[in-house]
Amino acid sequence: MKIEIIKCLKDNYAYLIIDEIKRNACVVDPSEAKPIINYIEKNKINLKYILNTHHHYDHVGGNVELKKKYACNVIGFIEDKDRIPEIDILLKDNQIWKEDNFEAKIYHIPGHTTGHIAYHFFKEKKIFTGDTLFSLGCGKIFEGTYEQMFNSINKIKELPEETEIYCGHEYTLQNSNFCLANDSENLKLKEKIVKIKKKIKNDLPTIPTILKDEIECNIFLKAKDLISFSKLRDLKDNF
Ligand code: ZN
Ligand code: FE
C-alpha cells in the first residue's frame, strides 16, 4: 500500500491510498477534484473510494466531480450523512471498514466538528486525522467542546508510537512557533523544527509525522489535563 500526497487549494493535503497490485485507490479528503484526476489519469489507477474525515468544504470539495467521473463510493460518518456530499457508505465509531485490500478502523474524534472521524489503517500503522490532530498542533474547536477535542487527541495518542500521522493541512511551521513559545527548553522540538524547515525550504511536505515525535513535541498532546489543554487552545487561537 502506497500513499501519495496530493497538494490541494492553499495548504490542504489529500491522500491517495494505492493498492499497487490491483491498482485500486482510495482518496482521503479530496478538497478539489482536478489534482486528484491528474494523478489518476497519469498513473492509470482506479479510484474506488472517497474517505471523508469531516464535512468542511476544503475536505469534501471534490466529492461530486470525482464520483461522477469514476463512480466511486463516498464514505463518511453516519451522523454527517446530511452534510457530506454524495455519501454512500455510513460509518460508526470503532467499526472496521474493509473493502478490497483496504482495511481501517474508524474512530469518532469530535471537537473540530461534531462528526469528525479518523481512519486508522492499523496493519500499515497509518492514521488519517483530518483537522483533529496536526503535526505540532490540533484543530480549532468549531462545533464540539474542549473536552471532546482533548479526548479525541488523547485517543490518537494511545496508538502505537511508530504510527504515521497524515493530517489535513500543511500547518506544521506555524504550529512549531507556538510549541516553541510555550516549550522553549524542548530539545526534541528544536531538532524537529530543523528538519521541518529543511523540508519546507525544499518544497516538500512535512507530513507524515510520527506519533512518537508528536508525543514528545506537540504541546497539545503534552497537556496533562483538560484545564491546561483548554488554556493552550485559547492561547493558540490568539497567537
Ligand atoms: Zn475542517
Ligand atoms: Fe480543513
mmCIF file with all atom_site columns, C-alpha atoms in Angstrom, residues 9 11 21 43 52 61 80 86 126 144 147 161 173 183 192 202 210 213 215 219 226:
data_model
loop_
_atom_site.group_PDB
_atom_site.id
_atom_site.type_symbol
_atom_site.label_atom_id
_atom_site.label_alt_id
_atom_site.label_comp_id
_atom_site.label_asym_id
_atom_site.label_entity_id
_atom_site.label_seq_id
_atom_site.pdbx_PDB_ins_code
_atom_site.Cartn_x
_atom_site.Cartn_y
_atom_site.Cartn_z
_atom_site.occupancy
_atom_site.B_iso_or_equiv
_atom_site.pdbx_formal_charge
_atom_site.auth_seq_id
_atom_site.auth_comp_id
_atom_site.auth_asym_id
_atom_site.auth_atom_id
_atom_site.pdbx_PDB_model_num
ATOM 1  C CA . LEU A 1 9   ? -6.066  24.516 -2.555  1.00 0.00 ? 9   LEU A CA 1
ATOM 2  C CA . ASP A 1 11  ? -2.440  24.374 2.218   1.00 0.00 ? 11  ASP A CA 1
ATOM 3  C CA . ILE A 1 21  ? -1.136  -4.882 -7.053  1.00 0.00 ? 21  ILE A CA 1
ATOM 4  C CA . ASN A 1 43  ? -0.759  6.728  -13.283 1.00 0.00 ? 43  ASN A CA 1
ATOM 5  C CA . ASN A 1 52  ? -14.032 11.884 4.224   1.00 0.00 ? 52  ASN A CA 1
ATOM 6  C CA . GLY A 1 61  ? -14.970 19.799 -2.345  1.00 0.00 ? 61  GLY A CA 1
ATOM 7  C CA . ASP A 1 80  ? -22.795 13.519 8.871   1.00 0.00 ? 80  ASP A CA 1
ATOM 8  C CA . GLU A 1 86  ? -22.827 12.159 -2.275  1.00 0.00 ? 86  GLU A CA 1
ATOM 9  C CA . LYS A 1 126 ? -1.069  4.873  9.344   1.00 0.00 ? 126 LYS A CA 1
ATOM 10 C CA . GLY A 1 144 ? -17.503 20.423 19.763  1.00 0.00 ? 144 GLY A CA 1
ATOM 11 C CA . GLU A 1 147 ? -13.320 18.161 26.475  1.00 0.00 ? 147 GLU A CA 1
ATOM 12 C CA . GLU A 1 161 ? 4.100   5.270  18.775  1.00 0.00 ? 161 GLU A CA 1
ATOM 13 C CA . LEU A 1 173 ? 5.763   25.509 10.583  1.00 0.00 ? 173 LEU A CA 1
ATOM 14 C CA . ASP A 1 183 ? 8.008   24.832 25.489  1.00 0.00 ? 183 ASP A CA 1
ATOM 15 C CA . LYS A 1 192 ? 12.203  18.537 14.755  1.00 0.00 ? 192 LYS A CA 1
ATOM 16 C CA . ASN A 1 202 ? 12.871  22.133 -0.449  1.00 0.00 ? 202 ASN A CA 1
ATOM 17 C CA . ILE A 1 210 ? 5.366   10.027 13.528  1.00 0.00 ? 210 ILE A CA 1
ATOM 18 C CA . ASP A 1 213 ? 7.573   12.816 17.653  1.00 0.00 ? 213 ASP A CA 1
ATOM 19 C CA . ILE A 1 215 ? 4.017   12.899 21.869  1.00 0.00 ? 215 ILE A CA 1
ATOM 20 C CA . ILE A 1 219 ? 2.263   20.912 23.092  1.00 0.00 ? 219 ILE A CA 1
ATOM 21 C CA . LEU A 1 226 ? -8.349  19.441 30.371  1.00 0.00 ? 226 LEU A CA 1
#
